[in-house]
XYZ file of C-alpha atoms in Angstrom:
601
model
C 22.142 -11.891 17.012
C 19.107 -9.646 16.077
C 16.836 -7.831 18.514
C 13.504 -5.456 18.095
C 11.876 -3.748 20.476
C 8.477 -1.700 19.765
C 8.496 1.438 20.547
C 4.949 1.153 20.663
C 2.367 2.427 23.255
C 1.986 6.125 24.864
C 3.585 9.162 23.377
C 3.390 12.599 24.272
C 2.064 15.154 21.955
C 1.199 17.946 20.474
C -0.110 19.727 17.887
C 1.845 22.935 16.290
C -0.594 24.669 15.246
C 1.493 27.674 14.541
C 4.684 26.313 13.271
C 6.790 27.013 15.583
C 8.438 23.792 16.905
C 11.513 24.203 14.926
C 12.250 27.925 16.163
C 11.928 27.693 19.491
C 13.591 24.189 19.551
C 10.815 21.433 21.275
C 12.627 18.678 20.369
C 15.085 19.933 23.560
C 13.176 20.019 26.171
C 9.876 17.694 27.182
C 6.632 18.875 25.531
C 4.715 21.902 27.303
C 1.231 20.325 28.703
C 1.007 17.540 26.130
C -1.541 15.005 25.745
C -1.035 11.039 25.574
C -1.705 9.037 21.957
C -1.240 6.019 21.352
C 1.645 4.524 18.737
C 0.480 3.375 16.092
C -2.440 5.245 15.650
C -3.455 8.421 13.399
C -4.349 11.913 16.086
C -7.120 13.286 13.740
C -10.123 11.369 15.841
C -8.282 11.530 19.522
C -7.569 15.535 20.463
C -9.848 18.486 20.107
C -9.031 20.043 16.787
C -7.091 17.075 15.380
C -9.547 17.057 11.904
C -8.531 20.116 11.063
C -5.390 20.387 12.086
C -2.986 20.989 8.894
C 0.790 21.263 9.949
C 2.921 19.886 12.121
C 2.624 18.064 15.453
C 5.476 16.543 17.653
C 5.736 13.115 19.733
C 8.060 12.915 21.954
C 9.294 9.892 24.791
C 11.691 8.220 26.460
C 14.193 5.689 25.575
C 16.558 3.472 28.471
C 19.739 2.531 26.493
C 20.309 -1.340 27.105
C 23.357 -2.022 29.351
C 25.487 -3.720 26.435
C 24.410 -0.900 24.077
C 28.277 -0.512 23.019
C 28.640 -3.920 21.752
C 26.260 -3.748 19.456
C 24.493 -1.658 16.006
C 21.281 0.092 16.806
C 18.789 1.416 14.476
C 15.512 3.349 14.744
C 13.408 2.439 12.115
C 9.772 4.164 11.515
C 7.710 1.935 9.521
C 5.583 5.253 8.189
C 5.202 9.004 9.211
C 2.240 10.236 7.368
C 3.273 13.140 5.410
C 6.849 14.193 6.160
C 8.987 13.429 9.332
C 11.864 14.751 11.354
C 13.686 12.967 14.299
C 16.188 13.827 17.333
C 18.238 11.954 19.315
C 18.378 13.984 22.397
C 19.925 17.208 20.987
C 21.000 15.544 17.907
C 19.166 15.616 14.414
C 18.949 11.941 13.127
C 17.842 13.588 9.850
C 14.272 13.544 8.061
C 12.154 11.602 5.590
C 9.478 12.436 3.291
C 6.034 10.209 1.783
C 3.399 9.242 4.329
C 3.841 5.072 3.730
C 7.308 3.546 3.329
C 9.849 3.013 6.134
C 13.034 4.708 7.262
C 15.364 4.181 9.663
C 18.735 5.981 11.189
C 21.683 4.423 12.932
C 21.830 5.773 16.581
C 25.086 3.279 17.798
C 27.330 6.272 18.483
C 24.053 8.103 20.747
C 23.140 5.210 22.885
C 24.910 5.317 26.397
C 24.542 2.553 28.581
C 22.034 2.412 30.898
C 21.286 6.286 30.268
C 17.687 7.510 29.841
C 17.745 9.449 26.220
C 14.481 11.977 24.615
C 13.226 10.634 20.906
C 11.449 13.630 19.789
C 9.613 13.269 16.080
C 7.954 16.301 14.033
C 5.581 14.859 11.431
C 3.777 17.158 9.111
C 0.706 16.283 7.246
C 1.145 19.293 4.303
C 0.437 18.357 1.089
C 2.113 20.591 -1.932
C 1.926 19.906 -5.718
C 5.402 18.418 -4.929
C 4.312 15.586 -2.982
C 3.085 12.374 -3.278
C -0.023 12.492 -3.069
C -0.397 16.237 -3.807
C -2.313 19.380 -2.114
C -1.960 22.791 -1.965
C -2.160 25.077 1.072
C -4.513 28.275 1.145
C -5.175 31.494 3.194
C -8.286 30.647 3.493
C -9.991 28.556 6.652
C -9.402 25.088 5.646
C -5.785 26.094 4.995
C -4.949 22.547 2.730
C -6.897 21.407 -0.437
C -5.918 18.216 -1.494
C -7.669 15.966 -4.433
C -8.614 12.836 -2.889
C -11.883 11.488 -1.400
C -10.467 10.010 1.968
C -9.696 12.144 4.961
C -5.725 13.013 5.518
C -5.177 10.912 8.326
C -1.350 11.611 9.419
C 0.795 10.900 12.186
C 3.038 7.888 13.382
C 0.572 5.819 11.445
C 2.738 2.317 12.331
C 4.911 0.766 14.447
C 8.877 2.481 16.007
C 11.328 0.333 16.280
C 14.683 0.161 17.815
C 16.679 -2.789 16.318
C 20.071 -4.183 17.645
C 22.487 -5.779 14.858
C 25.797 -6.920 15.211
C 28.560 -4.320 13.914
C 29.525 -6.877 11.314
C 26.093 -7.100 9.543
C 23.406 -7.594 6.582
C 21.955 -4.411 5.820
C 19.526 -4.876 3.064
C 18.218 -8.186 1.390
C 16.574 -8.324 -2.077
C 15.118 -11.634 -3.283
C 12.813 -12.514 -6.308
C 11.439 -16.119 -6.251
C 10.096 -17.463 -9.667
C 8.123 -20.106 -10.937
C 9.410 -21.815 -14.485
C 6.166 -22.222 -16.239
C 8.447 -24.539 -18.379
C 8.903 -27.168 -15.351
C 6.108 -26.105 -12.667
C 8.326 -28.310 -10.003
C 11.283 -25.870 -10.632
C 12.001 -22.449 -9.027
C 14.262 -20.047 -9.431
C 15.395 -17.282 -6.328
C 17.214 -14.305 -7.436
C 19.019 -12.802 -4.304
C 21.300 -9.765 -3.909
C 23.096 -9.022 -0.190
C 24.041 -5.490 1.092
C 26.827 -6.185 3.914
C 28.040 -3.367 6.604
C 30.256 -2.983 9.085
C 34.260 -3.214 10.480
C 35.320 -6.423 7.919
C 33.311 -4.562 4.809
C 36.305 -3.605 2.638
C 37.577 -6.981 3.304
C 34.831 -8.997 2.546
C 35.084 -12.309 1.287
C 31.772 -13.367 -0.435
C 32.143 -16.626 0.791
C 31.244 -15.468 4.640
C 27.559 -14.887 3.045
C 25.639 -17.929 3.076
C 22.375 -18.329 1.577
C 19.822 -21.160 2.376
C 16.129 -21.564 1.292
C 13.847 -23.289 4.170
C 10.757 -25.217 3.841
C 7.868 -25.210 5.675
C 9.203 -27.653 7.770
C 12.609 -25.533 8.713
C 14.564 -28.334 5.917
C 16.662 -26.820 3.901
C 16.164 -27.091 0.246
C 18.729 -25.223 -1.683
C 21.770 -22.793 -0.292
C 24.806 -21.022 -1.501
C 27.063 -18.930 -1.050
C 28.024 -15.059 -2.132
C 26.419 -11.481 -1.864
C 24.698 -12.040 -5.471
C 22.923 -14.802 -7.468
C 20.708 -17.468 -8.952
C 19.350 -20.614 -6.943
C 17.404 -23.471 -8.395
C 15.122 -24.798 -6.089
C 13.358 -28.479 -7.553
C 11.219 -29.891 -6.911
C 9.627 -26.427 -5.854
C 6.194 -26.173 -4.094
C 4.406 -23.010 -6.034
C 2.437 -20.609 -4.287
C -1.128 -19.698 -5.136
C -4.509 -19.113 -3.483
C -5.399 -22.472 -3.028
C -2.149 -23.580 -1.983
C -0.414 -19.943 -0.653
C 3.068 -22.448 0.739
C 6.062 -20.134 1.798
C 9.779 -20.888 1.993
C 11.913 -18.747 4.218
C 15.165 -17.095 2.808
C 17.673 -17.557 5.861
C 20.978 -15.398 4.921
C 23.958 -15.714 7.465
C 27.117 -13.579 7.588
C 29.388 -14.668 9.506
C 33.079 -12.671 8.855
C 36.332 -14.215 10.711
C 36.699 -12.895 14.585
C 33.286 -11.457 14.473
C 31.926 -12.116 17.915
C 28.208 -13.599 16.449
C 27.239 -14.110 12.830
C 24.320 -12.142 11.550
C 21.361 -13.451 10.220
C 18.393 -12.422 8.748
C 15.665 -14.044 7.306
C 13.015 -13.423 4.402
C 9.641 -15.184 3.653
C 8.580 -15.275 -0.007
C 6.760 -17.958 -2.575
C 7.222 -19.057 -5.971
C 5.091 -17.928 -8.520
C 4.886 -16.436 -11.814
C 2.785 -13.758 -13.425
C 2.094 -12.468 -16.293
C 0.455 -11.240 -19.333
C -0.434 -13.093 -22.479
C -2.641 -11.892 -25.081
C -5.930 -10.253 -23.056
C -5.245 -13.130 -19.788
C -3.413 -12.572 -16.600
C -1.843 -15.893 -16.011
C -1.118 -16.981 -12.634
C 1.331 -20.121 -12.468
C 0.662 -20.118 -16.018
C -2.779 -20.445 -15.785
C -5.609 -17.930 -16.818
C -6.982 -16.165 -13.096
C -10.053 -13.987 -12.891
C -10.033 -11.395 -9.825
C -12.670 -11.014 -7.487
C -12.488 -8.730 -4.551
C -12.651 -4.813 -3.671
C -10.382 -1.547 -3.242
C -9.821 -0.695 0.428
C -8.727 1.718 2.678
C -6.542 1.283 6.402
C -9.567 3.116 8.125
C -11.225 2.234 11.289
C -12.816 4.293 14.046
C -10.542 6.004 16.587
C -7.445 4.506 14.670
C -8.048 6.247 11.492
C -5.400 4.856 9.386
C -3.551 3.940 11.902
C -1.801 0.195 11.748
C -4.168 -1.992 13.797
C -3.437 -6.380 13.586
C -6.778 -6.936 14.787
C -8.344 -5.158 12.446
C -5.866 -5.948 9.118
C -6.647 -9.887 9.800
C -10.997 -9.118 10.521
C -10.823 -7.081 7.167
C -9.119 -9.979 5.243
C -11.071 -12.544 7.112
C -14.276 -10.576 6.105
C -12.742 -10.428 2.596
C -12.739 -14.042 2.257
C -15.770 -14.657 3.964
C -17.161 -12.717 0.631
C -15.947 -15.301 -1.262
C -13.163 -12.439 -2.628
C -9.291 -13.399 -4.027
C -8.291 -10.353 -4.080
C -7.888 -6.379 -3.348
C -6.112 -2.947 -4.149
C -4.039 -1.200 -1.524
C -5.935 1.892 -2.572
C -4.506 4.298 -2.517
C -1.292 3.792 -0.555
C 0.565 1.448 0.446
C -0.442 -0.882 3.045
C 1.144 -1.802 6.665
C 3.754 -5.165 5.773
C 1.578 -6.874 8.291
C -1.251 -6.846 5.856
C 0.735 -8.144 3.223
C 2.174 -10.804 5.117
C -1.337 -12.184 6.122
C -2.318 -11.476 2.014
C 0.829 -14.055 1.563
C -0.305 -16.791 4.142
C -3.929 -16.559 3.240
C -3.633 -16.475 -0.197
C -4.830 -13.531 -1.696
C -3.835 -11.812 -4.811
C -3.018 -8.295 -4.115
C -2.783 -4.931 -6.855
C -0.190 -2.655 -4.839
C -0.835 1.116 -5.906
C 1.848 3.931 -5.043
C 0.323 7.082 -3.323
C -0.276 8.598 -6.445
C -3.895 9.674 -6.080
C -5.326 12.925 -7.300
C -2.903 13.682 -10.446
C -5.896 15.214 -11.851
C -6.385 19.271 -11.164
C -9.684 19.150 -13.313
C -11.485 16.228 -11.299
C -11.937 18.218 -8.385
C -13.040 14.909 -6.376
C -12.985 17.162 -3.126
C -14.702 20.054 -4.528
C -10.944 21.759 -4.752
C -11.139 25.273 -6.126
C -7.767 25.730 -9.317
C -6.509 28.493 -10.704
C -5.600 26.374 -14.074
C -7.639 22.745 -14.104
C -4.562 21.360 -16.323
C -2.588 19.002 -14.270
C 0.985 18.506 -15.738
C 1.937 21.775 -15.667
C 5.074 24.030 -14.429
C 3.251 24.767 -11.243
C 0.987 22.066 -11.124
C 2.710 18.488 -11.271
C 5.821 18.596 -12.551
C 9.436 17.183 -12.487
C 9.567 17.835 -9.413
C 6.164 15.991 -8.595
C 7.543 13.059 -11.375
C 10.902 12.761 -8.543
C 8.949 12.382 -6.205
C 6.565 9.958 -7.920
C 9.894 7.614 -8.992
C 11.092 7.701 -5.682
C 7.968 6.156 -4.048
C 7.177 3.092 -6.083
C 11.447 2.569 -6.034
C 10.601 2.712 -2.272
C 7.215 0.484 -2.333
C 9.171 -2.170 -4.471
C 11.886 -2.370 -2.333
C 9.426 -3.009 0.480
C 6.933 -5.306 -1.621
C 8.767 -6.951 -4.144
C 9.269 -10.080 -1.849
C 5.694 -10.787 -1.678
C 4.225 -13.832 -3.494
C 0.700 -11.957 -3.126
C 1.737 -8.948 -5.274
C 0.624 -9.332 -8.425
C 0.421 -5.632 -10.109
C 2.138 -2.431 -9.317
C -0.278 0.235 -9.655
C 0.764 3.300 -10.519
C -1.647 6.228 -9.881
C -5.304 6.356 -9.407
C -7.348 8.186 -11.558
C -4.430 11.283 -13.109
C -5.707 13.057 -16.036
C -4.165 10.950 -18.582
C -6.345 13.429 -21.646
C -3.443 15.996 -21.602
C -0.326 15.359 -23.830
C 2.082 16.341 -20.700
C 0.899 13.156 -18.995
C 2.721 10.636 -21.488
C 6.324 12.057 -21.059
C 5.596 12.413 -17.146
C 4.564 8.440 -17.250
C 6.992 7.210 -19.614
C 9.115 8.187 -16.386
C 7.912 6.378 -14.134
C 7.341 3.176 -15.883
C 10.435 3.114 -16.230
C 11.974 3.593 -13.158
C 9.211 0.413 -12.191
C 10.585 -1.545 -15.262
C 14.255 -0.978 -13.997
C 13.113 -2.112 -10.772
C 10.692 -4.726 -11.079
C 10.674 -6.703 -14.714
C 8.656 -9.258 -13.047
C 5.330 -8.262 -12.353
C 2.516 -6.263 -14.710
C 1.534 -2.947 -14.145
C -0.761 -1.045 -14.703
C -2.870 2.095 -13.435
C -6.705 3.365 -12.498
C -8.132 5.090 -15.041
C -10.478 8.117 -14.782
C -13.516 8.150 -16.295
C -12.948 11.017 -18.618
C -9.990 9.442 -20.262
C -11.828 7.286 -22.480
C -9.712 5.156 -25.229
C -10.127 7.987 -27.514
C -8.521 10.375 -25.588
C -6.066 8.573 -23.223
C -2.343 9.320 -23.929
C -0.687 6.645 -21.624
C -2.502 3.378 -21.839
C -0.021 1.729 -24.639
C 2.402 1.979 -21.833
C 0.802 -0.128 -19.775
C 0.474 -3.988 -19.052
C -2.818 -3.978 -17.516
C -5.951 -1.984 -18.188
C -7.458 -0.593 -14.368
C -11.020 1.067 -15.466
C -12.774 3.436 -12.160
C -16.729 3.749 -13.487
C -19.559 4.884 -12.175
C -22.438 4.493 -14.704
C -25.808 4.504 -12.760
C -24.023 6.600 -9.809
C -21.961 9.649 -11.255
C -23.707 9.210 -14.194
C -27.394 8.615 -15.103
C -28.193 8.342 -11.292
C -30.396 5.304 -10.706
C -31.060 4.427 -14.430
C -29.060 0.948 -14.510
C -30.211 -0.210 -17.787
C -28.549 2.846 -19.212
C -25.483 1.963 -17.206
C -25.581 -1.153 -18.677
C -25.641 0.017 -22.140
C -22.886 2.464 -21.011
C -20.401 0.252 -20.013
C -21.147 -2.121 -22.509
C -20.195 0.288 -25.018
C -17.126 1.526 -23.471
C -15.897 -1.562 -22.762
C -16.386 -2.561 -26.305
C -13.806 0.293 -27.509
C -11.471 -0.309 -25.052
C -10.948 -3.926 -26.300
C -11.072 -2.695 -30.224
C -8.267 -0.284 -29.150
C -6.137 -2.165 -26.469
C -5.512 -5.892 -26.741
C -4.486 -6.048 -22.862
C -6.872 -7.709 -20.051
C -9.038 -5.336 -18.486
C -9.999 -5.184 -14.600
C -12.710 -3.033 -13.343
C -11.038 -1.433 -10.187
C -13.655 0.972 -8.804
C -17.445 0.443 -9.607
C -20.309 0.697 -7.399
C -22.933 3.154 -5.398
C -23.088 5.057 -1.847
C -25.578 3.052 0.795
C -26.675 4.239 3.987
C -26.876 1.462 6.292
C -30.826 0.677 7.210
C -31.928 2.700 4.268
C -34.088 0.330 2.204
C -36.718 0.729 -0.473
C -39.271 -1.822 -2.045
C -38.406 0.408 -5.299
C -34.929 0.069 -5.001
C -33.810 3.947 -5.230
C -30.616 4.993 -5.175
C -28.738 5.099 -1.281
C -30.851 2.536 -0.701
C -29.120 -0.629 0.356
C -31.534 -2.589 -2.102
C -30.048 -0.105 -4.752
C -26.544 -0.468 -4.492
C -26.802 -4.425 -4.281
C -28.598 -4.151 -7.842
C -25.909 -1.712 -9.502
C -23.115 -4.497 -8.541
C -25.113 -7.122 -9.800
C -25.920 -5.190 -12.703
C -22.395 -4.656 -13.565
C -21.035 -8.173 -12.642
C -23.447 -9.778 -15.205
C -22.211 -7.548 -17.711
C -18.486 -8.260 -16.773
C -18.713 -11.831 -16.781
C -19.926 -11.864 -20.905
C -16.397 -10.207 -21.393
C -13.611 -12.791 -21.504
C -11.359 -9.734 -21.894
C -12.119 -8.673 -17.910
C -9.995 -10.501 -16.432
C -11.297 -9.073 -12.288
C -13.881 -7.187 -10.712
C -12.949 -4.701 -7.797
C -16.092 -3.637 -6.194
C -15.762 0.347 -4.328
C -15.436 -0.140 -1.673
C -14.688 -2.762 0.973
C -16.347 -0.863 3.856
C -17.514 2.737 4.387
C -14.854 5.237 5.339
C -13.728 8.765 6.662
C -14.273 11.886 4.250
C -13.289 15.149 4.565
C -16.236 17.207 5.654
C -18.811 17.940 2.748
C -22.019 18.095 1.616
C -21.538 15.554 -0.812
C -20.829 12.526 1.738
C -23.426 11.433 4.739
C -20.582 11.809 7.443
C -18.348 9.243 5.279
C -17.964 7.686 1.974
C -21.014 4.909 1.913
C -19.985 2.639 -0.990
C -18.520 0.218 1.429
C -20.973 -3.221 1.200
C -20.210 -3.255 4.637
C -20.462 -0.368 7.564
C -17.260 0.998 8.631
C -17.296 -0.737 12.163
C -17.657 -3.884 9.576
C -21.246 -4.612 9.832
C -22.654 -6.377 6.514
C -25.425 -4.651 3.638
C -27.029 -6.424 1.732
C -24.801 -6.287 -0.899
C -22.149 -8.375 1.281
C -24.518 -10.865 1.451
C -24.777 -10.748 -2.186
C -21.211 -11.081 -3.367
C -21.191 -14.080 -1.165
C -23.757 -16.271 -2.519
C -22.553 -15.219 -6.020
C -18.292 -15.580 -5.273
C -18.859 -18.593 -3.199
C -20.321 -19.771 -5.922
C -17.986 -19.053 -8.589
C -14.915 -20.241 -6.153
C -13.179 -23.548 -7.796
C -12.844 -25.344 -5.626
C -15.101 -24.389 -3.272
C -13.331 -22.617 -0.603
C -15.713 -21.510 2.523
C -12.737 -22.249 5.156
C -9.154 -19.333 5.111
C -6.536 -21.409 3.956
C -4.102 -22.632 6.188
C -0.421 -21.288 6.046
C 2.369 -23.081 5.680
């Protein structure tokens, strides 16, 4: 009853370098001398200028309506436009969408004529304003956009166009929540809710919703019936990294004298997770994270969606010996979470809230006024924005067994009083949402536990430090003491598990030294060592993210070596030699031992 069709491949483009798309209308007529680029795919690395390009730029191609385009529902659906995007439908405005990472989608039934050849055109604009999520600000002067993030602003259709055929009588949204009860570990629980559409709607009779929950093996285990409820699934396989089984959600609608029932279907596991005490407990049981944060960067893609390279990353992940990773700072492509499901990895999901912090100046940003939450600076109209993308990445997310924490923000100046009322808002809006899972957010070095405002409403304690990088360069003996210290407070303050999110030091690749100096390889393997001995004395740390996964695209400065060179491995995914390291220590540590992916079920 369901189709999709990628919309993938060759677009035209363009860039807009001087705004003026929208007045002299270019979504009408076919693009003057445009270039080809590829969809998915981020245009900063493939046309002259693209890197410092900041504004809009256009895509445009062509679409053949199927022949029995009448009989059915069609939707485009954009799985991210990275900052803001606009669509048309031939002359027609479909309507626009703003945040850089979740999906949107417009009904196009009533544009589609059979057989006829119609013009998608799509403005996407990578501006960044206090207002947005993440924020910027735009200047006069030659680089035109300031933002306050260390990662370059990759933009464009980022992931995959779709156009999807339902039938008119059809299930338009699907929630679930599958549960483990830690009371009886052979007993789940799957919270469901149904959103119907179509000609029968105001009629509809619960009863033509049918629910069923699948096993591996395509047996159904448990069903019922209605747009809303509760299903006990026993004996229940649970999901976790050794054994990451799935169940597929299967919901059928089928109203009376509808020509073809719809039905759409929903993989999840059943697990539980939560706090107790200073322990994140997995299934009930005590887990310890091991892994790194990330970035979706790659040459020539950029961040760009790319399958080969999502499943290379998470198979080099594992080959580390890792459980686990933060989508920092975005969300991720659903493709990556769906491997992070069937491979069995535990996964912190952070909102695009990086750089709520005028005074860190990561990016060397010049402020009028370094405070951050500010009329001005981020505000309520920064905090609507904020609400409205986790509501969006838990819609999108909150099906996956892998998520484990909803991050929050990385590294906002939590110091100023103005941050706790601007918080309090969103954790709400994610408690509303989401009661399930822990949350939590990265924490800036500056806002020690003295002077943090926030923390208290928090499940989870996310620490980014740099002792022996940032501070005291190449001294790791005083980093040691350092962190030792702070982590000390921390626990006398807070009595909440702690995971060290960001810690580690830049490396050029081939740089090594017998004395083991700082951007020497040698050097950054010893600083993660360094720290991971300490961390492992703390029964409090409950996970260890090293920074970062693999090098990655900066903007242009004098403070990066053409990229950001924390990654332990190269950005085209070459290992240092502190790779090598984390393997023969988390291979180690793994219990069981567990040098082969696991398989999915």
């Amino acid at each position: 009853s369901r189709l999709a069709v990628r919309l993938d491949g060759f677009w035209d483009f363009a860039l807009d370098s001087h705004d003026r798309g929208l007045d002299e209308g270019w979504w009408r007529t076919p693009l003057r001398d445009p270039t080809l680029m590829p969809v998915p795919g981020s245009f900063v690395e493939l046309v002259p200028g693209g890197d410092g390009h900041v504004g809009p730029v256009w895509y445009q191609r062509d679409i053949v309506a199927p022949f029995d385009a009448p009989a059915h529902r069609w939707i485009l659906r954009f799985d991210a436009a990275t900052h803001q995007a606009s669509a048309w439908w031939d002359d027609v405005p479909l309507g626009g969408h703003t945040g850089g990472y979740a999906p949107f989608q417009f009904e196009v039934s009533h544009l589609l004529r059979a057989g006829q050849t119609h013009r998608l055109a799509v403005r996407v604009d990578n501006r960044l304003t206090r207002h947005t999520i993440p924020p910027g600000h735009l200047t006069d002067d030659p680089v035109r956009q300031w933002f306050y993030h260390d990662f370059r602003n990759d933009a464009g259709l980022i992931r995959s166009v779709w156009l999807l055929r339902t039938p008119r009588d059809h299930i338009g949204d699907v929630r679930v929540r599958a549960l483990l009860d830690e009371n009886a570990r052979d007993r789940g629980y799957l919270e469901y809710q149904v959103t119907i559409g179509g000609p029968h709607v105001e009629e509809l009779d619960p009863r033509w919703v049918e629910i069923n929950v699948l096993d591996h093996l395509g047996s159904t285990v448990a069903s019922e019936r209605g747009t809303k409820g509760r299903l006990i699934v026993a004996p229940v396989q649970p999901w976790s990294p050794e054994s990451p089984y799935l169940y597929m959600v299967q919901v059928r609608y089928a109203p009376p004298g509808a020509p073809t029932p719809d039905i759409y279907e929903v993989t999840t596991g059943f697990r539980s997770i939560r706090v107790r005490d200073a322990q994140l407990l997995l299934n009930g049981t005590p887990i310890r994270l091991r892994g790194f944060g990330m970035h979706e960067d790659s040459a020539w893609h950029g961040r760009g969606h790319d399958d080969v390279r999502a499943l290379h990353d998470l198979q080099l992940l594992r080959w580390t010996g890792a459980n686990s990773f933060r989508t920092s700072h975005y969300p991720y492509a659903e493709e990556t979470l769906d491997l992070a499901d069937r491979l069995g990895l535990l996964v912190i999901d952070e909102v695009a809230a990086v750089g709520l912090n005028l005074s860190l100046n990561a990016g060397h940003v010049p402020v009028e006024d370094p405070r951050t939450f500010r009329t001005g600076g981020v505000d309520e109209r920064t905090c609507a924005a904020h609400v409205a993308a986790v509501r969006e990445l838990i819609a999108r997310d909150g099906h996956h067994p892998c998520v484990i924490i909803w991050s929050l923000a990385n590294e906002p100046d939590t110091r100023e009083a103005a941050a706790r009322p601007y918080f309090a808002e969103v954790v709400a809006a994610v408690r509303e949402a989401d009661p399930t899972r822990p949350i939590g957010f990265a924490n800036v070095a500056q806002a020690t536990p003295e002077l943090d405002t926030v923390t208290d409403l928090f499940d989870v304690i996310m620490l980014n430090r740099y002792y022996g990088w940032y501070v005291s360069l190449g001294d790791l003996d005083s980093a040691r003491r350092l962190l030792d210290d702070e982590l000390r407070r921390w626990i006398a303050t807070y009595r909440k598990p702690i995971i060290v999110t960001e810690f580690g030091a830049d490396a050029l690749p081939g740089c090594h030294d017998t004395d083991a100096r700082p951007w020497s390889e040698e050097f950054q393997r010893d600083l993660i060592e360094t720290y991971l001995d300490l961390l492992g004395g703390f029964p409090e740390v409950v996970g260890a993210h090293v920074w970062h996964f693999a090098d990655f695209a900066t903007p242009v400065g004098l403070h990066r070596a053409g990229a950001n060179r924390k990654g332990v491995f190269t950005r085209d995914r070459r290992p240092k030699l502190a790779a090598w390291a984390l393997r023969d220590r988390w291979t180690r540590e793994q219990s069981p031992p567990d040098q082969e992916f696991p398989r999915a079920r």
